[in-house]
Short mmCIF file of C-alpha atoms in Angstrom, two decimals:
data_model
loop_
_atom_site.label_atom_id
_atom_site.label_comp_id
_atom_site.label_asym_id
_atom_site.label_seq_id
_atom_site.Cartn_x
_atom_site.Cartn_y
_atom_site.Cartn_z
CA MET A 1 51.70 -78.95 21.01
CA THR A 2 49.93 -82.24 21.83
CA PRO A 3 46.55 -83.12 20.31
CA GLU A 4 44.91 -82.84 23.74
CA ILE A 5 46.12 -79.26 24.23
CA LEU A 6 45.00 -78.29 20.70
CA ALA A 7 41.54 -79.65 21.40
CA ILE A 8 41.28 -77.69 24.64
CA PHE A 9 42.50 -74.50 22.92
CA ALA A 10 40.02 -74.90 20.06
CA GLY A 11 37.20 -75.41 22.54
CA CYS A 12 38.09 -72.23 24.40
CA VAL A 13 38.21 -70.22 21.16
CA GLY A 14 34.82 -71.61 20.14
CA ALA A 15 33.32 -70.69 23.49
CA VAL A 16 34.63 -67.13 23.23
CA VAL A 17 33.33 -66.73 19.67
CA GLY A 18 29.95 -68.14 20.64
CA ALA A 19 29.67 -65.85 23.63
CA GLY A 20 30.59 -62.89 21.41
CA ALA A 21 27.92 -63.83 18.90
CA VAL A 22 25.27 -64.12 21.61
CA LEU A 23 26.29 -60.75 23.08
CA ALA A 24 26.19 -59.10 19.65
CA PHE A 25 22.72 -60.52 18.98
CA TRP A 26 21.44 -59.32 22.38
CA PHE A 27 22.92 -55.85 21.88
CA SER A 28 21.41 -55.61 18.38
CA GLU A 29 17.94 -56.52 19.61
CA HIS A 30 18.04 -53.98 22.44
CA GLN A 31 19.29 -51.26 20.12
CA GLN A 32 16.19 -51.77 17.97
CA GLU A 33 13.85 -51.78 20.95
CA ALA A 34 15.32 -48.69 22.71
CA PRO A 35 13.85 -46.07 20.35
CA ARG A 36 10.41 -47.61 20.77
CA ALA A 37 10.66 -47.47 24.53
CA GLN A 38 12.08 -43.94 24.75
CA PRO A 39 10.99 -41.92 21.72
CA GLY A 40 12.97 -38.77 20.98
CA PRO A 41 13.52 -36.27 18.16
CA ALA A 42 15.05 -39.05 16.05
CA ASP A 43 11.55 -40.61 15.82
CA LEU A 44 10.07 -37.61 14.04
CA PRO A 45 9.06 -38.08 10.41
CA ALA A 46 11.68 -36.83 7.97
CA GLY A 47 11.46 -33.14 7.17
CA VAL A 48 9.45 -32.08 10.24
CA GLY A 49 12.22 -29.77 11.41
CA ASP A 50 12.38 -28.06 8.00
CA VAL A 51 8.60 -27.61 7.95
CA LEU A 52 8.57 -26.06 11.43
CA ALA A 53 11.36 -23.67 10.46
CA ALA A 54 9.35 -22.48 7.44
CA LEU A 55 6.07 -21.91 9.31
CA ARG A 56 5.05 -18.41 10.38
CA SER A 57 2.37 -19.75 12.69
CA SER A 58 3.04 -21.44 16.00
CA ALA A 59 3.68 -25.19 15.69
CA VAL A 60 4.73 -27.51 18.51
CA VAL A 61 5.62 -31.22 18.50
CA MET A 62 4.91 -32.91 21.85
CA GLY A 63 6.55 -36.11 23.12
CA ASP A 64 5.10 -39.01 25.15
CA ALA A 65 5.67 -37.20 28.45
CA ASP A 66 3.94 -34.04 27.15
CA GLU A 67 7.31 -32.38 26.76
CA VAL A 68 8.11 -30.06 23.86
CA VAL A 69 10.29 -31.93 21.37
CA ARG A 70 10.32 -29.35 18.58
CA ALA A 71 8.69 -25.93 18.15
CA SER A 72 8.64 -23.18 15.54
CA ALA A 73 10.17 -19.78 16.24
CA ALA A 74 6.69 -18.24 16.42
CA ALA A 75 5.73 -20.59 19.26
CA TYR A 76 8.53 -19.15 21.39
CA ALA A 77 8.01 -15.56 20.22
CA THR A 78 4.32 -15.56 21.14
CA GLY A 79 4.92 -17.15 24.54
CA ILE A 80 3.12 -20.42 23.79
CA VAL A 81 6.26 -22.41 24.61
CA SER A 82 8.72 -21.84 27.44
CA GLY A 83 11.69 -24.17 27.61
CA ARG A 84 10.24 -27.66 27.05
CA GLU A 85 6.73 -26.91 28.26
CA LEU A 86 3.48 -25.54 26.89
CA VAL A 87 2.66 -22.40 28.86
CA HIS A 88 -1.13 -22.41 28.63
CA ALA A 89 -3.27 -25.04 30.38
CA PRO A 90 -6.03 -25.13 27.69
CA LEU A 91 -3.44 -26.16 25.09
CA ARG A 92 -2.04 -28.87 27.36
CA GLN A 93 -5.57 -30.20 27.88
CA MET A 94 -6.12 -30.41 24.12
CA VAL A 95 -2.89 -32.42 23.73
CA ARG A 96 -3.93 -34.87 26.46
CA GLN A 97 -7.39 -35.28 24.95
CA CYS A 98 -5.83 -36.12 21.59
CA ARG A 99 -3.66 -38.78 23.26
CA ARG A 100 -6.68 -40.32 24.99
CA ASP A 101 -9.03 -40.68 22.03
CA GLY A 102 -6.68 -40.41 19.04
CA GLU A 103 -8.96 -37.85 17.40
CA VAL A 104 -8.15 -34.50 15.80
CA HIS A 105 -9.33 -31.63 18.01
CA GLU A 106 -9.84 -28.00 17.07
CA ALA A 107 -10.98 -25.07 19.21
CA GLU A 108 -10.93 -21.29 19.45
CA LEU A 109 -9.36 -20.17 22.72
CA GLU A 110 -8.69 -16.90 24.49
CA LEU A 111 -5.28 -17.17 26.10
CA PRO A 112 -4.41 -14.93 29.06
CA ALA A 113 -1.78 -12.21 29.00
CA GLY A 114 1.84 -13.32 29.07
CA PRO A 115 4.50 -12.24 31.56
CA MET A 116 5.37 -9.22 29.42
CA GLY A 117 1.79 -7.96 29.51
CA ARG A 118 1.19 -8.65 25.82
CA GLY A 119 -2.54 -8.79 26.35
CA ALA A 120 -5.09 -11.54 25.82
CA SER A 121 -4.86 -13.41 22.51
CA VAL A 122 -7.59 -15.08 20.50
CA VAL A 123 -6.19 -18.20 18.83
CA ARG A 124 -7.39 -21.15 16.77
CA ALA A 125 -5.70 -24.36 17.99
CA ARG A 126 -5.62 -27.78 16.30
CA VAL A 127 -4.02 -31.00 17.59
CA SER A 128 -3.45 -34.34 15.85
CA TRP A 129 -1.16 -37.36 15.99
CA LEU A 130 2.22 -37.13 14.27
CA GLY A 131 3.70 -40.58 13.77
CA ALA A 132 3.47 -43.22 16.50
CA HIS A 133 4.56 -41.26 19.54
CA HIS A 134 4.11 -37.52 18.95
CA VAL A 135 1.28 -35.02 18.91
CA LEU A 136 1.36 -31.96 16.65
CA LEU A 137 -0.15 -28.69 17.92
CA LEU A 138 -0.86 -25.85 15.47
CA VAL A 139 -1.87 -22.42 16.79
CA GLU A 140 -3.03 -19.53 14.59
CA ASP A 141 -3.27 -16.07 16.18
CA HIS A 142 -6.63 -14.52 15.27
CA THR A 143 -6.35 -11.56 17.64
CA GLU A 144 -5.86 -8.95 14.92
CA ALA A 145 -8.53 -10.50 12.70
CA ARG A 146 -10.99 -10.40 15.60
CA ARG A 147 -10.10 -6.75 16.30
CA VAL A 148 -10.57 -5.82 12.64
CA GLU A 149 -13.91 -7.62 12.58
CA GLU A 150 -15.08 -5.72 15.65
CA VAL A 151 -13.96 -2.43 14.12
CA ARG A 152 -15.78 -3.27 10.89
CA ARG A 153 -18.93 -4.21 12.81
CA ASP A 154 -18.83 -0.99 14.83
CA PHE A 155 -18.22 0.99 11.67
CA LEU A 156 -21.26 -0.51 9.94
CA VAL A 157 -23.42 0.19 12.99
CA ASN A 158 -22.22 3.80 13.10
CA VAL A 159 -22.71 4.29 9.36
CA SER A 160 -26.24 2.90 9.56
CA HIS A 161 -27.03 5.22 12.45
CA GLU A 162 -25.56 8.27 10.71
CA LEU A 163 -27.40 7.55 7.45
CA LYS A 164 -30.74 7.20 9.19
CA THR A 165 -30.78 10.86 10.24
CA PRO A 166 -30.55 12.57 6.81
CA VAL A 167 -32.57 9.84 5.08
CA GLY A 168 -35.31 10.13 7.69
CA ALA A 169 -35.24 13.92 7.43
CA LEU A 170 -35.58 13.76 3.65
CA SER A 171 -38.54 11.42 3.97
CA LEU A 172 -40.32 13.74 6.41
CA LEU A 173 -39.57 16.80 4.31
CA ALA A 174 -40.93 15.08 1.20
CA GLU A 175 -44.17 14.41 3.06
CA ALA A 176 -44.24 18.03 4.21
CA VAL A 177 -43.81 19.27 0.65
CA ASP A 178 -46.61 17.02 -0.52
CA GLY A 179 -48.87 18.32 2.24
CA ALA A 180 -48.07 21.95 1.47
CA ALA A 181 -48.63 21.77 -2.27
CA ASP A 182 -50.99 24.75 -2.14
CA ASP A 183 -48.55 26.91 -0.15
CA PRO A 184 -45.63 28.04 -2.38
CA GLU A 185 -43.79 29.68 0.52
CA ALA A 186 -43.90 26.49 2.59
CA VAL A 187 -42.78 24.43 -0.40
CA ARG A 188 -39.76 26.71 -0.91
CA HIS A 189 -38.91 26.42 2.79
CA PHE A 190 -39.11 22.63 2.83
CA ALA A 191 -37.25 22.38 -0.49
CA SER A 192 -34.40 24.41 1.00
CA GLN A 193 -34.21 22.05 3.96
CA MET A 194 -34.28 19.05 1.63
CA GLN A 195 -31.36 20.50 -0.28
CA ARG A 196 -29.40 20.99 2.96
CA GLU A 197 -30.04 17.39 4.05
CA SER A 198 -29.10 16.14 0.58
CA VAL A 199 -25.78 17.96 0.77
CA ARG A 200 -25.16 16.53 4.22
CA LEU A 201 -25.95 13.01 2.98
CA ALA A 202 -23.64 13.45 -0.01
CA ASP A 203 -20.83 14.72 2.25
CA LEU A 204 -21.27 11.76 4.59
CA VAL A 205 -21.12 9.22 1.76
CA LYS A 206 -18.06 10.93 0.25
CA GLU A 207 -16.19 10.97 3.57
CA ILE A 208 -17.03 7.32 4.23
CA ILE A 209 -15.54 6.43 0.83
CA ASP A 210 -12.50 8.65 1.44
CA LEU A 211 -11.87 7.09 4.85
CA SER A 212 -12.23 3.58 3.45
CA ARG A 213 -9.64 4.32 0.76
CA LEU A 214 -7.23 5.81 3.28
CA GLN A 215 -7.51 2.82 5.59
CA SER A 216 -6.89 0.35 2.77
CA SER A 217 -3.78 2.19 1.53
CA PRO A 218 -0.45 1.74 3.35
CA GLY A 219 0.86 5.09 2.10
CA VAL A 220 0.80 7.67 -0.66
CA VAL A 221 0.54 5.98 -4.05
CA GLN A 222 2.29 8.65 -6.16
CA PRO A 223 4.10 11.08 -3.85
CA LYS A 224 5.31 14.38 -5.29
CA LEU A 225 7.29 17.33 -4.01
CA LEU A 226 4.68 19.89 -2.93
CA SER A 227 4.61 23.53 -1.90
CA VAL A 228 2.99 23.90 1.53
CA ASP A 229 1.96 27.44 0.51
CA ASP A 230 -0.09 26.01 -2.37
CA VAL A 231 -1.68 23.37 -0.14
CA ILE A 232 -2.75 25.92 2.49
CA THR A 233 -4.00 28.43 -0.09
CA GLU A 234 -6.28 25.88 -1.75
CA ALA A 235 -7.46 24.49 1.60
CA VAL A 236 -8.45 27.97 2.83
CA ASP A 237 -10.21 28.70 -0.47
CA ARG A 238 -12.34 25.57 -0.03
CA THR A 239 -13.60 26.84 3.34
CA GLY A 240 -14.85 30.07 1.80
CA SER A 241 -18.55 29.33 2.30
CA VAL A 242 -18.34 28.56 6.03
CA VAL A 243 -15.93 31.48 6.58
CA LYS A 244 -18.38 33.85 4.90
CA ALA A 245 -21.40 32.39 6.70
CA ARG A 246 -19.77 32.92 10.11
CA ASP A 247 -18.15 36.26 9.21
CA ALA A 248 -14.78 34.75 10.14
CA GLU A 249 -11.24 35.63 9.12
CA VAL A 250 -8.51 33.13 8.25
CA VAL A 251 -4.94 34.44 8.54
CA VAL A 252 -2.05 32.52 6.96
CA ALA A 253 1.28 33.09 8.70
CA GLY A 254 4.69 31.55 9.34
CA GLU A 255 7.49 30.40 7.08
CA GLU A 256 7.14 30.49 3.30
CA GLN A 257 8.54 28.34 0.49
CA VAL A 258 8.35 25.22 2.64
CA GLN A 259 8.04 21.85 0.91
CA VAL A 260 6.83 18.36 1.75
CA VAL A 261 6.48 15.14 -0.20
CA GLY A 262 3.00 13.71 -0.57
CA ASP A 263 -0.37 13.78 -2.29
CA HIS A 264 -1.62 17.31 -3.00
CA GLU A 265 -5.33 16.51 -2.85
CA LEU A 266 -5.07 14.54 0.39
CA LEU A 267 -3.07 17.24 2.18
CA VAL A 268 -5.49 19.93 1.00
CA THR A 269 -8.33 17.83 2.42
CA ALA A 270 -6.53 17.47 5.77
CA VAL A 271 -5.83 21.19 6.16
CA ARG A 272 -9.30 22.08 4.90
CA ASN A 273 -10.92 19.83 7.52
CA LEU A 274 -8.90 21.46 10.31
CA VAL A 275 -9.68 25.01 9.15
CA HIS A 276 -13.37 24.18 8.67
CA ASN A 277 -13.63 22.81 12.22
CA ALA A 278 -11.78 25.81 13.65
CA VAL A 279 -14.22 28.23 12.01
CA ALA A 280 -17.33 26.15 12.76
CA TYR A 281 -16.51 25.79 16.47
CA SER A 282 -15.54 29.41 17.04
CA PRO A 283 -17.90 32.33 17.72
CA GLU A 284 -19.05 34.34 14.71
CA GLY A 285 -16.56 36.99 13.67
CA SER A 286 -13.60 35.02 15.04
CA LYS A 287 -10.09 34.83 13.61
CA VAL A 288 -8.39 31.53 12.76
CA VAL A 289 -4.64 31.38 12.16
CA VAL A 290 -2.91 28.82 9.92
CA GLU A 291 0.81 28.89 10.72
CA THR A 292 3.66 26.99 9.05
CA ARG A 293 6.81 26.14 11.00
CA ARG A 294 9.95 24.08 10.38
CA VAL A 295 10.95 22.21 13.52
CA GLY A 296 13.86 19.81 13.35
CA GLY A 297 13.21 17.54 10.40
CA SER A 298 9.48 18.23 10.32
CA VAL A 299 7.08 20.75 8.86
CA GLU A 300 4.28 21.77 11.22
CA ILE A 301 1.02 23.23 9.93
CA ALA A 302 -0.79 24.57 12.99
CA VAL A 303 -4.45 25.64 12.86
CA ILE A 304 -5.13 27.92 15.84
CA ASP A 305 -8.54 29.10 17.02
CA ARG A 306 -9.99 30.82 20.07
CA GLY A 307 -13.21 28.85 20.04
CA VAL A 308 -15.13 26.76 22.56
CA GLY A 309 -12.25 24.34 23.22
CA ILE A 310 -12.39 20.61 23.92
CA PRO A 311 -12.76 19.00 27.36
CA ALA A 312 -9.66 17.12 28.51
CA ALA A 313 -11.67 13.89 28.83
CA ASP A 314 -12.43 13.96 25.08
CA LEU A 315 -8.98 14.78 23.73
CA ASP A 316 -7.92 11.13 23.41
CA ARG A 317 -11.01 10.22 21.39
CA ILE A 318 -11.62 13.10 19.01
CA PHE A 319 -9.78 11.36 16.15
CA GLU A 320 -12.07 8.31 16.35
CA ARG A 321 -14.63 7.79 13.61
CA PHE A 322 -18.02 9.36 14.31
CA TYR A 323 -16.90 10.64 17.72
CA ARG A 324 -18.40 14.00 18.57
CA VAL A 325 -17.77 16.09 21.68
CA ASP A 326 -21.13 17.82 21.17
CA PRO A 327 -23.32 15.74 18.80
CA ALA A 328 -26.06 18.36 18.58
CA ARG A 329 -23.66 21.16 17.65
CA SER A 330 -21.76 18.93 15.23
CA ARG A 331 -24.91 18.15 13.27
CA LEU A 332 -25.94 21.81 13.42
CA THR A 333 -22.65 22.80 11.76
CA GLY A 334 -22.99 20.03 9.17
CA GLY A 335 -20.28 17.82 10.62
CA THR A 336 -20.20 14.11 9.81
CA GLY A 337 -17.95 13.01 12.66
CA LEU A 338 -15.36 11.73 10.17
CA GLY A 339 -13.31 14.85 9.43
CA LEU A 340 -10.65 14.44 12.13
CA SER A 341 -10.39 10.70 11.55
CA ILE A 342 -9.65 11.43 7.90
CA VAL A 343 -6.95 13.94 8.94
CA LYS A 344 -5.36 11.31 11.19
CA HIS A 345 -5.18 8.72 8.40
CA ILE A 346 -3.87 11.24 5.86
CA ALA A 347 -1.09 12.19 8.29
CA ALA A 348 -0.23 8.54 8.91
CA ASN A 349 -0.11 7.79 5.17
CA HIS A 350 2.41 10.65 4.82
CA ARG A 351 4.58 9.27 7.67
CA GLY A 352 3.37 12.11 9.87
CA GLU A 353 0.94 12.74 12.70
CA VAL A 354 -1.71 15.15 13.92
CA THR A 355 -1.85 16.37 17.52
CA VAL A 356 -4.12 18.67 19.49
CA TRP A 357 -3.85 21.14 22.35
CA SER A 358 -7.08 22.50 23.74
CA VAL A 359 -8.57 24.17 26.81
CA VAL A 360 -12.30 24.73 27.25
CA GLY A 361 -13.09 28.41 26.79
CA GLU A 362 -9.63 29.26 25.43
CA GLY A 363 -9.53 27.50 22.08
CA SER A 364 -7.65 24.74 20.29
CA THR A 365 -4.52 24.20 18.21
CA PHE A 366 -4.40 21.28 15.80
CA THR A 367 -0.92 20.57 14.43
CA LEU A 368 -0.33 18.52 11.29
CA ARG A 369 3.30 17.35 11.36
CA LEU A 370 4.97 16.02 8.18
CA PRO A 371 8.55 15.13 7.13
CA ASP A 372 10.39 18.23 5.89
CA ALA A 373 11.44 18.18 2.23
CA THR A 374 12.29 21.88 1.89
CA ASP A 375 15.97 21.25 1.16
CA THR A 376 15.22 18.67 -1.52
CA VAL A 377 16.87 19.69 -4.80
CA ALA A 378 13.80 20.05 -7.01
CA SER A 379 11.06 22.51 -7.80
CA PRO A 380 7.68 22.26 -6.09
CA VAL A 381 5.33 20.17 -8.17
CA SER A 382 1.66 20.85 -8.62
CA PRO A 383 -0.95 18.03 -8.81
CA ALA A 384 -0.82 18.19 -12.59
CA GLY A 385 2.92 17.59 -12.53
CA VAL A 386 3.88 21.14 -13.59
CA SER A 387 6.65 22.90 -11.72
CA ALA A 388 5.33 25.72 -9.57
CA PRO A 389 6.86 29.20 -9.63
CA ALA A 390 9.95 29.59 -7.49
CA ALA A 391 8.51 32.54 -5.57
CA ALA A 392 5.64 31.74 -3.22
CA PRO A 393 2.78 34.23 -2.87
CA GLY A 394 2.88 36.50 0.14
CA ARG A 395 0.82 35.78 3.24
CA ALA A 396 -2.60 37.31 3.41
CA ALA A 397 -5.79 37.23 5.43
CA ARG A 398 -8.78 35.53 3.85
#
């Protein structure tokens, strides 16, 4: 090969190498610039995906084009995110505002119902920058907290209202006693009324405390195997005063030697409340039946009366706190408006329920339904932890 040809060949090789170097440099520069021009998930700070996966609240990472880049499972489950978009306009507006001024924004919003009819939600939303290109949206659902707060507020209002009546009555009666100091008969009369109002006030306070404990407990703390016969017998015994005052008769019927698992004192309270109401809202001299049945895997304790009955419009509300179908009659019979609400919560804490059938003028049947434990291999246990006798006492009228 001549020197001239070698020189030409070397020049060609140099040109190719130089062109390759220039191309490599150009490609390298553009590779570094591309992520800045078109940010994507790779631009997210390290660990963001792991953090989102661990969050229970709704968290969304938005890209430059207001598209969803990453989102937590809760954001999809609650309907805040659909595909790569934020569903609710107020949240999109907060993201845009954060992009405009670079500030952190926080607001409480009421979001409309979703496509599945989930209902309006009250949320606390917060947006801030995340890195150079993304905006982070955090959404906390405060719907349940708001509902609980409203329930608590209503409860306090109702309690205050209910307490005013006996407290006011006691104040007036005290003045009456003071004014009748020279009349022993009048003093005895007013003292008797004061005692009645004091008992009513004590009952109200006790039931408020009982209801508060039931609502704060998810279930029975120390469940035991119980004899339903024993529960009903004690419950009927505790209604002795109202039964005697109204010349009523309580008949216990149905299956014997039936068992459930639960808290003896709570179940006695539930049955006692139902029997007391049945007697109080029936004419004098009436008969109330307490019947035990085993139906499927449940034990039903039905309290049946032939009293005044309950209007159909009130049936859905009678288990609410302080709800009274007839407020005047309820106060006349010494009712606090909490008895049925307590029964409902006792049933729920025992994984059961309470239902009602009623027709005005014909009477009512309240049914306490609990899981059946009759076939459990154990002896019935009393509240003190002592095994009860194997043979249950026979049914009798009281």
